[in-house]
JSON list of C-alpha atoms in Angstrom, two decimals:
[
{"chain": "A", "resi": 785, "resn": "MET", "atom": "CA", "xyz": [4.70, -5.66, -9.48]},
{"chain": "A", "resi": 786, "resn": "SER", "atom": "CA", "xyz": [2.38, -2.96, -8.10]},
{"chain": "A", "resi": 787, "resn": "LEU", "atom": "CA", "xyz": [2.10, -2.04, -4.43]},
{"chain": "A", "resi": 788, "resn": "ARG", "atom": "CA", "xyz": [-1.40, -3.51, -4.38]},
{"chain": "A", "resi": 789, "resn": "GLU", "atom": "CA", "xyz": [-0.19, -6.82, -5.82]},
{"chain": "A", "resi": 790, "resn": "GLU", "atom": "CA", "xyz": [2.67, -7.00, -3.31]},
{"chain": "A", "resi": 791, "resn": "LEU", "atom": "CA", "xyz": [0.34, -6.32, -0.39]},
{"chain": "A", "resi": 792, "resn": "GLU", "atom": "CA", "xyz": [-2.25, -8.81, -1.55]},
{"chain": "A", "resi": 793, "resn": "LEU", "atom": "CA", "xyz": [0.40, -11.57, -1.59]},
{"chain": "A", "resi": 794, "resn": "LEU", "atom": "CA", "xyz": [0.97, -11.24, 2.16]},
{"chain": "A", "resi": 795, "resn": "ASN", "atom": "CA", "xyz": [-0.41, -13.85, 4.54]},
{"chain": "A", "resi": 796, "resn": "LYS", "atom": "CA", "xyz": [-3.34, -12.80, 6.71]},
{"chain": "A", "resi": 797, "resn": "ASN", "atom": "CA", "xyz": [-1.23, -13.17, 9.89]},
{"chain": "A", "resi": 798, "resn": "GLU", "atom": "CA", "xyz": [1.22, -10.51, 8.61]},
{"chain": "A", "resi": 799, "resn": "TRP", "atom": "CA", "xyz": [-1.54, -7.91, 8.93]},
{"chain": "A", "resi": 800, "resn": "GLN", "atom": "CA", "xyz": [-1.83, -8.18, 12.72]},
{"chain": "A", "resi": 801, "resn": "ASN", "atom": "CA", "xyz": [0.24, -7.63, 15.85]},
{"chain": "A", "resi": 802, "resn": "ASP", "atom": "CA", "xyz": [-0.48, -7.74, 19.57]},
{"chain": "A", "resi": 803, "resn": "LEU", "atom": "CA", "xyz": [-2.85, -4.72, 19.53]},
{"chain": "A", "resi": 804, "resn": "VAL", "atom": "CA", "xyz": [-4.19, -4.10, 16.03]},
{"chain": "A", "resi": 805, "resn": "LYS", "atom": "CA", "xyz": [-5.01, -5.66, 12.72]},
{"chain": "A", "resi": 806, "resn": "ILE", "atom": "CA", "xyz": [-5.30, -3.92, 9.39]},
{"chain": "A", "resi": 807, "resn": "MET", "atom": "CA", "xyz": [-7.79, -5.00, 6.76]},
{"chain": "A", "resi": 808, "resn": "PRO", "atom": "CA", "xyz": [-8.54, -3.61, 3.28]},
{"chain": "A", "resi": 809, "resn": "LEU", "atom": "CA", "xyz": [-11.42, -1.16, 3.11]},
{"chain": "A", "resi": 810, "resn": "THR", "atom": "CA", "xyz": [-14.05, -3.11, 1.17]},
{"chain": "A", "resi": 811, "resn": "THR", "atom": "CA", "xyz": [-17.51, -2.20, 2.46]},
{"chain": "A", "resi": 812, "resn": "GLU", "atom": "CA", "xyz": [-19.72, 0.86, 2.52]},
{"chain": "A", "resi": 813, "resn": "LYS", "atom": "CA", "xyz": [-19.90, 0.52, 6.32]},
{"chain": "A", "resi": 814, "resn": "GLU", "atom": "CA", "xyz": [-16.09, 0.78, 6.54]},
{"chain": "A", "resi": 815, "resn": "LEU", "atom": "CA", "xyz": [-16.11, 3.79, 4.22]},
{"chain": "A", "resi": 816, "resn": "VAL", "atom": "CA", "xyz": [-18.72, 5.52, 6.40]},
{"chain": "A", "resi": 817, "resn": "PHE", "atom": "CA", "xyz": [-16.61, 4.79, 9.47]},
{"chain": "A", "resi": 818, "resn": "ALA", "atom": "CA", "xyz": [-13.46, 6.25, 7.89]},
{"chain": "A", "resi": 819, "resn": "ALA", "atom": "CA", "xyz": [-15.21, 9.30, 6.44]},
{"chain": "A", "resi": 820, "resn": "TYR", "atom": "CA", "xyz": [-17.72, 10.24, 9.14]},
{"chain": "A", "resi": 821, "resn": "GLU", "atom": "CA", "xyz": [-17.50, 8.22, 12.33]},
{"chain": "A", "resi": 822, "resn": "CYS", "atom": "CA", "xyz": [-13.76, 8.27, 12.93]},
{"chain": "A", "resi": 823, "resn": "GLN", "atom": "CA", "xyz": [-13.12, 11.51, 14.79]},
{"chain": "A", "resi": 824, "resn": "LEU", "atom": "CA", "xyz": [-9.96, 13.54, 15.35]},
{"chain": "A", "resi": 825, "resn": "THR", "atom": "CA", "xyz": [-9.14, 16.59, 17.44]},
{"chain": "A", "resi": 826, "resn": "ASP", "atom": "CA", "xyz": [-9.21, 19.94, 15.65]},
{"chain": "A", "resi": 827, "resn": "GLU", "atom": "CA", "xyz": [-5.41, 20.07, 15.93]},
{"chain": "A", "resi": 828, "resn": "GLN", "atom": "CA", "xyz": [-5.04, 16.63, 14.33]},
{"chain": "A", "resi": 829, "resn": "LYS", "atom": "CA", "xyz": [-7.33, 17.58, 11.45]},
{"chain": "A", "resi": 830, "resn": "LYS", "atom": "CA", "xyz": [-4.70, 20.16, 10.40]},
{"chain": "A", "resi": 831, "resn": "PHE", "atom": "CA", "xyz": [-2.15, 17.38, 9.92]},
{"chain": "A", "resi": 832, "resn": "VAL", "atom": "CA", "xyz": [-4.03, 14.85, 7.76]},
{"chain": "A", "resi": 833, "resn": "SER", "atom": "CA", "xyz": [-5.43, 14.99, 4.26]},
{"chain": "A", "resi": 834, "resn": "PRO", "atom": "CA", "xyz": [-9.22, 14.98, 4.06]},
{"chain": "A", "resi": 835, "resn": "ILE", "atom": "CA", "xyz": [-10.43, 11.39, 3.82]},
{"chain": "A", "resi": 836, "resn": "TRP", "atom": "CA", "xyz": [-12.22, 12.01, 0.54]},
{"chain": "A", "resi": 837, "resn": "PHE", "atom": "CA", "xyz": [-8.97, 13.18, -1.05]},
{"chain": "A", "resi": 838, "resn": "THR", "atom": "CA", "xyz": [-7.25, 9.96, 0.04]},
{"chain": "A", "resi": 839, "resn": "ILE", "atom": "CA", "xyz": [-10.16, 7.75, -1.05]},
{"chain": "A", "resi": 840, "resn": "GLY", "atom": "CA", "xyz": [-10.35, 9.59, -4.38]},
{"chain": "A", "resi": 841, "resn": "ARG", "atom": "CA", "xyz": [-6.64, 9.12, -5.00]},
{"chain": "A", "resi": 842, "resn": "ALA", "atom": "CA", "xyz": [-6.98, 5.42, -4.12]},
{"chain": "A", "resi": 843, "resn": "TYR", "atom": "CA", "xyz": [-9.84, 5.13, -6.61]},
{"chain": "A", "resi": 844, "resn": "LEU", "atom": "CA", "xyz": [-7.96, 6.92, -9.41]},
{"chain": "A", "resi": 845, "resn": "TYR", "atom": "CA", "xyz": [-4.61, 5.20, -8.78]},
{"chain": "A", "resi": 846, "resn": "LYS", "atom": "CA", "xyz": [-5.72, 1.81, -7.54]},
{"chain": "A", "resi": 847, "resn": "ASP", "atom": "CA", "xyz": [-2.42, -0.01, -8.13]},
{"chain": "A", "resi": 848, "resn": "ASP", "atom": "CA", "xyz": [-0.47, 2.56, -6.09]},
{"chain": "A", "resi": 849, "resn": "ASN", "atom": "CA", "xyz": [-2.87, 2.90, -3.11]},
{"chain": "A", "resi": 850, "resn": "TYR", "atom": "CA", "xyz": [-4.30, 0.45, -0.61]},
{"chain": "A", "resi": 851, "resn": "PRO", "atom": "CA", "xyz": [-6.85, 1.99, 1.78]},
{"chain": "A", "resi": 852, "resn": "CYS", "atom": "CA", "xyz": [-7.53, -0.04, 4.92]},
{"chain": "A", "resi": 853, "resn": "ILE", "atom": "CA", "xyz": [-9.37, 0.05, 8.22]},
{"chain": "A", "resi": 854, "resn": "ILE", "atom": "CA", "xyz": [-7.47, -0.41, 11.48]},
{"chain": "A", "resi": 855, "resn": "TYR", "atom": "CA", "xyz": [-9.20, -2.72, 13.96]},
{"chain": "A", "resi": 856, "resn": "ASN", "atom": "CA", "xyz": [-8.47, -3.57, 17.55]},
{"chain": "A", "resi": 857, "resn": "LEU", "atom": "CA", "xyz": [-8.38, -7.26, 18.43]},
{"chain": "A", "resi": 858, "resn": "ASP", "atom": "CA", "xyz": [-12.06, -7.10, 19.44]},
{"chain": "A", "resi": 859, "resn": "ASN", "atom": "CA", "xyz": [-12.85, -6.34, 15.77]},
{"chain": "A", "resi": 860, "resn": "MET", "atom": "CA", "xyz": [-13.87, -2.75, 16.50]},
{"chain": "A", "resi": 861, "resn": "PRO", "atom": "CA", "xyz": [-12.81, -0.24, 13.83]},
{"chain": "A", "resi": 862, "resn": "ILE", "atom": "CA", "xyz": [-10.43, 2.24, 15.44]},
{"chain": "A", "resi": 863, "resn": "GLY", "atom": "CA", "xyz": [-8.80, 4.07, 12.54]},
{"chain": "A", "resi": 864, "resn": "PHE", "atom": "CA", "xyz": [-7.91, 4.39, 8.88]},
{"chain": "A", "resi": 865, "resn": "ILE", "atom": "CA", "xyz": [-4.64, 3.82, 7.02]},
{"chain": "A", "resi": 866, "resn": "ASN", "atom": "CA", "xyz": [-3.73, 4.15, 3.36]},
{"chain": "A", "resi": 867, "resn": "PHE", "atom": "CA", "xyz": [-0.59, 2.51, 2.04]},
{"chain": "A", "resi": 868, "resn": "TYR", "atom": "CA", "xyz": [0.68, 4.17, -1.12]},
{"chain": "A", "resi": 869, "resn": "LYS", "atom": "CA", "xyz": [3.58, 4.44, -3.51]},
{"chain": "A", "resi": 870, "resn": "TRP", "atom": "CA", "xyz": [5.58, 7.60, -2.83]},
{"chain": "A", "resi": 871, "resn": "ILE", "atom": "CA", "xyz": [4.80, 10.03, -5.62]},
{"chain": "A", "resi": 872, "resn": "GLY", "atom": "CA", "xyz": [7.91, 10.70, -7.69]},
{"chain": "A", "resi": 873, "resn": "ASP", "atom": "CA", "xyz": [9.91, 7.76, -6.34]},
{"chain": "A", "resi": 874, "resn": "LYS", "atom": "CA", "xyz": [9.04, 4.33, -7.71]},
{"chain": "A", "resi": 875, "resn": "ASN", "atom": "CA", "xyz": [11.35, 2.75, -5.10]},
{"chain": "A", "resi": 876, "resn": "ALA", "atom": "CA", "xyz": [9.57, 4.12, -2.03]},
{"chain": "A", "resi": 877, "resn": "TYR", "atom": "CA", "xyz": [6.34, 3.35, -0.22]},
{"chain": "A", "resi": 878, "resn": "SER", "atom": "CA", "xyz": [4.51, 5.31, 2.43]},
{"chain": "A", "resi": 879, "resn": "TRP", "atom": "CA", "xyz": [1.36, 5.45, 4.50]},
{"chain": "A", "resi": 880, "resn": "SER", "atom": "CA", "xyz": [-0.90, 7.98, 6.14]},
{"chain": "A", "resi": 881, "resn": "TYR", "atom": "CA", "xyz": [-3.16, 7.09, 9.02]},
{"chain": "A", "resi": 882, "resn": "PHE", "atom": "CA", "xyz": [-5.24, 8.27, 11.92]},
{"chain": "A", "resi": 883, "resn": "ILE", "atom": "CA", "xyz": [-6.76, 6.72, 15.02]},
{"chain": "A", "resi": 884, "resn": "ASP", "atom": "CA", "xyz": [-10.26, 7.57, 16.23]},
{"chain": "A", "resi": 885, "resn": "LEU", "atom": "CA", "xyz": [-10.30, 9.97, 19.18]},
{"chain": "A", "resi": 886, "resn": "LYS", "atom": "CA", "xyz": [-11.95, 7.34, 21.43]},
{"chain": "A", "resi": 887, "resn": "TYR", "atom": "CA", "xyz": [-8.99, 5.01, 20.95]},
{"chain": "A", "resi": 888, "resn": "GLN", "atom": "CA", "xyz": [-6.11, 7.47, 21.20]},
{"chain": "A", "resi": 889, "resn": "LYS", "atom": "CA", "xyz": [-3.55, 7.33, 24.01]},
{"chain": "A", "resi": 890, "resn": "LYS", "atom": "CA", "xyz": [-3.97, 3.54, 24.33]},
{"chain": "A", "resi": 891, "resn": "GLY", "atom": "CA", "xyz": [-0.96, 2.43, 22.26]},
{"chain": "A", "resi": 892, "resn": "PHE", "atom": "CA", "xyz": [-2.91, 1.83, 19.04]},
{"chain": "A", "resi": 893, "resn": "GLY", "atom": "CA", "xyz": [-1.12, 4.58, 17.11]},
{"chain": "A", "resi": 894, "resn": "ILE", "atom": "CA", "xyz": [2.41, 3.33, 17.70]},
{"chain": "A", "resi": 895, "resn": "SER", "atom": "CA", "xyz": [1.28, -0.28, 17.29]},
{"chain": "A", "resi": 896, "resn": "THR", "atom": "CA", "xyz": [-0.27, 0.60, 13.93]},
{"chain": "A", "resi": 897, "resn": "ALA", "atom": "CA", "xyz": [2.89, 2.41, 12.81]},
{"chain": "A", "resi": 898, "resn": "LYS", "atom": "CA", "xyz": [5.06, -0.58, 13.76]},
{"chain": "A", "resi": 899, "resn": "LEU", "atom": "CA", "xyz": [2.70, -2.91, 11.92]},
{"chain": "A", "resi": 900, "resn": "ALA", "atom": "CA", "xyz": [2.71, -0.63, 8.86]},
{"chain": "A", "resi": 901, "resn": "VAL", "atom": "CA", "xyz": [6.52, -0.83, 8.72]},
{"chain": "A", "resi": 902, "resn": "ASP", "atom": "CA", "xyz": [6.35, -4.61, 9.01]},
{"chain": "A", "resi": 903, "resn": "ILE", "atom": "CA", "xyz": [3.69, -4.89, 6.31]},
{"chain": "A", "resi": 904, "resn": "LEU", "atom": "CA", "xyz": [5.61, -2.79, 3.80]},
{"chain": "A", "resi": 905, "resn": "LYS", "atom": "CA", "xyz": [8.92, -4.52, 4.56]},
{"chain": "A", "resi": 906, "resn": "ASN", "atom": "CA", "xyz": [7.27, -7.97, 4.25]},
{"chain": "A", "resi": 907, "resn": "ALA", "atom": "CA", "xyz": [5.71, -6.92, 0.95]},
{"chain": "A", "resi": 908, "resn": "ASN", "atom": "CA", "xyz": [9.06, -5.75, -0.45]},
{"chain": "A", "resi": 909, "resn": "SER", "atom": "CA", "xyz": [12.17, -5.88, 1.72]},
{"chain": "A", "resi": 910, "resn": "ASN", "atom": "CA", "xyz": [14.13, -3.81, -0.81]},
{"chain": "A", "resi": 911, "resn": "ILE", "atom": "CA", "xyz": [11.79, -0.84, -0.75]},
{"chain": "A", "resi": 912, "resn": "CYS", "atom": "CA", "xyz": [12.46, 2.44, 1.02]},
{"chain": "A", "resi": 913, "resn": "ILE", "atom": "CA", "xyz": [9.74, 3.79, 3.32]},
{"chain": "A", "resi": 914, "resn": "LYS", "atom": "CA", "xyz": [9.22, 7.55, 3.37]},
{"chain": "A", "resi": 915, "resn": "LEU", "atom": "CA", "xyz": [6.83, 9.48, 5.58]},
{"chain": "A", "resi": 916, "resn": "ALA", "atom": "CA", "xyz": [5.93, 13.16, 5.28]},
{"chain": "A", "resi": 917, "resn": "SER", "atom": "CA", "xyz": [4.85, 15.28, 8.20]},
{"chain": "A", "resi": 918, "resn": "GLU", "atom": "CA", "xyz": [3.85, 18.87, 8.72]},
{"chain": "A", "resi": 919, "resn": "LYS", "atom": "CA", "xyz": [6.68, 20.90, 10.23]},
{"chain": "A", "resi": 920, "resn": "ASP", "atom": "CA", "xyz": [4.83, 21.46, 13.51]},
{"chain": "A", "resi": 921, "resn": "ASN", "atom": "CA", "xyz": [3.52, 17.90, 13.97]},
{"chain": "A", "resi": 922, "resn": "TYR", "atom": "CA", "xyz": [6.05, 17.08, 16.66]},
{"chain": "A", "resi": 923, "resn": "LYS", "atom": "CA", "xyz": [4.19, 14.00, 17.90]},
{"chain": "A", "resi": 924, "resn": "ALA", "atom": "CA", "xyz": [4.54, 12.41, 14.46]},
{"chain": "A", "resi": 925, "resn": "HIS", "atom": "CA", "xyz": [8.21, 13.44, 14.26]},
{"chain": "A", "resi": 926, "resn": "ASN", "atom": "CA", "xyz": [8.95, 11.79, 17.59]},
{"chain": "A", "resi": 927, "resn": "LEU", "atom": "CA", "xyz": [7.04, 8.66, 16.61]},
{"chain": "A", "resi": 928, "resn": "TYR", "atom": "CA", "xyz": [8.88, 8.27, 13.31]},
{"chain": "A", "resi": 929, "resn": "LEU", "atom": "CA", "xyz": [12.27, 8.82, 14.95]},
{"chain": "A", "resi": 930, "resn": "SER", "atom": "CA", "xyz": [11.41, 6.23, 17.64]},
{"chain": "A", "resi": 931, "resn": "LEU", "atom": "CA", "xyz": [10.68, 3.71, 14.86]},
{"chain": "A", "resi": 932, "resn": "GLY", "atom": "CA", "xyz": [14.15, 4.19, 13.35]},
{"chain": "A", "resi": 933, "resn": "PHE", "atom": "CA", "xyz": [13.32, 6.70, 10.64]},
{"chain": "A", "resi": 934, "resn": "ASN", "atom": "CA", "xyz": [15.82, 9.45, 9.86]},
{"chain": "A", "resi": 935, "resn": "LYS", "atom": "CA", "xyz": [14.93, 13.04, 9.09]},
{"chain": "A", "resi": 936, "resn": "SER", "atom": "CA", "xyz": [15.75, 13.78, 5.47]},
{"chain": "A", "resi": 937, "resn": "PRO", "atom": "CA", "xyz": [17.17, 17.13, 4.33]},
{"chain": "A", "resi": 938, "resn": "ILE", "atom": "CA", "xyz": [14.72, 17.00, 1.41]},
{"chain": "A", "resi": 939, "resn": "LEU", "atom": "CA", "xyz": [11.23, 18.44, 1.84]},
{"chain": "A", "resi": 940, "resn": "ASP", "atom": "CA", "xyz": [7.98, 17.25, 0.25]},
{"chain": "A", "resi": 941, "resn": "GLY", "atom": "CA", "xyz": [6.49, 20.64, -0.52]},
{"chain": "A", "resi": 942, "resn": "ASP", "atom": "CA", "xyz": [6.78, 22.19, 2.92]},
{"chain": "A", "resi": 943, "resn": "ASP", "atom": "CA", "xyz": [6.52, 18.84, 4.77]},
{"chain": "A", "resi": 944, "resn": "ILE", "atom": "CA", "xyz": [9.44, 17.20, 6.52]},
{"chain": "A", "resi": 945, "resn": "VAL", "atom": "CA", "xyz": [10.37, 13.80, 5.08]},
{"chain": "A", "resi": 946, "resn": "PHE", "atom": "CA", "xyz": [11.44, 10.87, 7.23]},
{"chain": "A", "resi": 947, "resn": "VAL", "atom": "CA", "xyz": [13.18, 7.86, 5.63]},
{"chain": "A", "resi": 948, "resn": "LEU", "atom": "CA", "xyz": [13.64, 4.27, 6.75]}
]
C-alpha cells in the first residue's frame, strides 16, 4: 500500500490534537497560502526546500507524497507540511514542515511535529520515521531529540538524519 493510501485510511480525528489539525492541500487558496502567504525568517529559509520543489515532487510522485496545510483550531492556516516516503528506503516515512512567522513561538511547531509522528505511526505502526536536518539547524535537532528521535551516524547528503 502506498503512503497516500495509508494516510487516506486514517479517521479524521487522527489528524488533530489539542493545538493543530492537518488537512490535505486541495485548493488553490491553500496552495497560494503555502507558496506566498506563509512567511519564514531569512534564517529559516536556509533550512527548508523551496515550496515549489516540494509541490512539484508531490505532483510527480503522488503516491509517495502527501502535501497538507496546518491549521490552528480556529481554522486559520498556520503552516505547511508534506508527508513523504523516504527516498531510498521503502520502509521509512518522513515529513518536512514550516510554521508561518506570525504563529511561531506559540507551541504550534512542536504540536505539529508530535501530531506528524502520531499520524505516520497510526498509518503504519511498523514503519520507521526518518527526518533530515541541516547540520546547523540546532532548533530542529533539539526538537527531534525531544520527540524521541535518535541521531543516526548516516548522513543524507550533508544533512544529519534522525530516526524514530
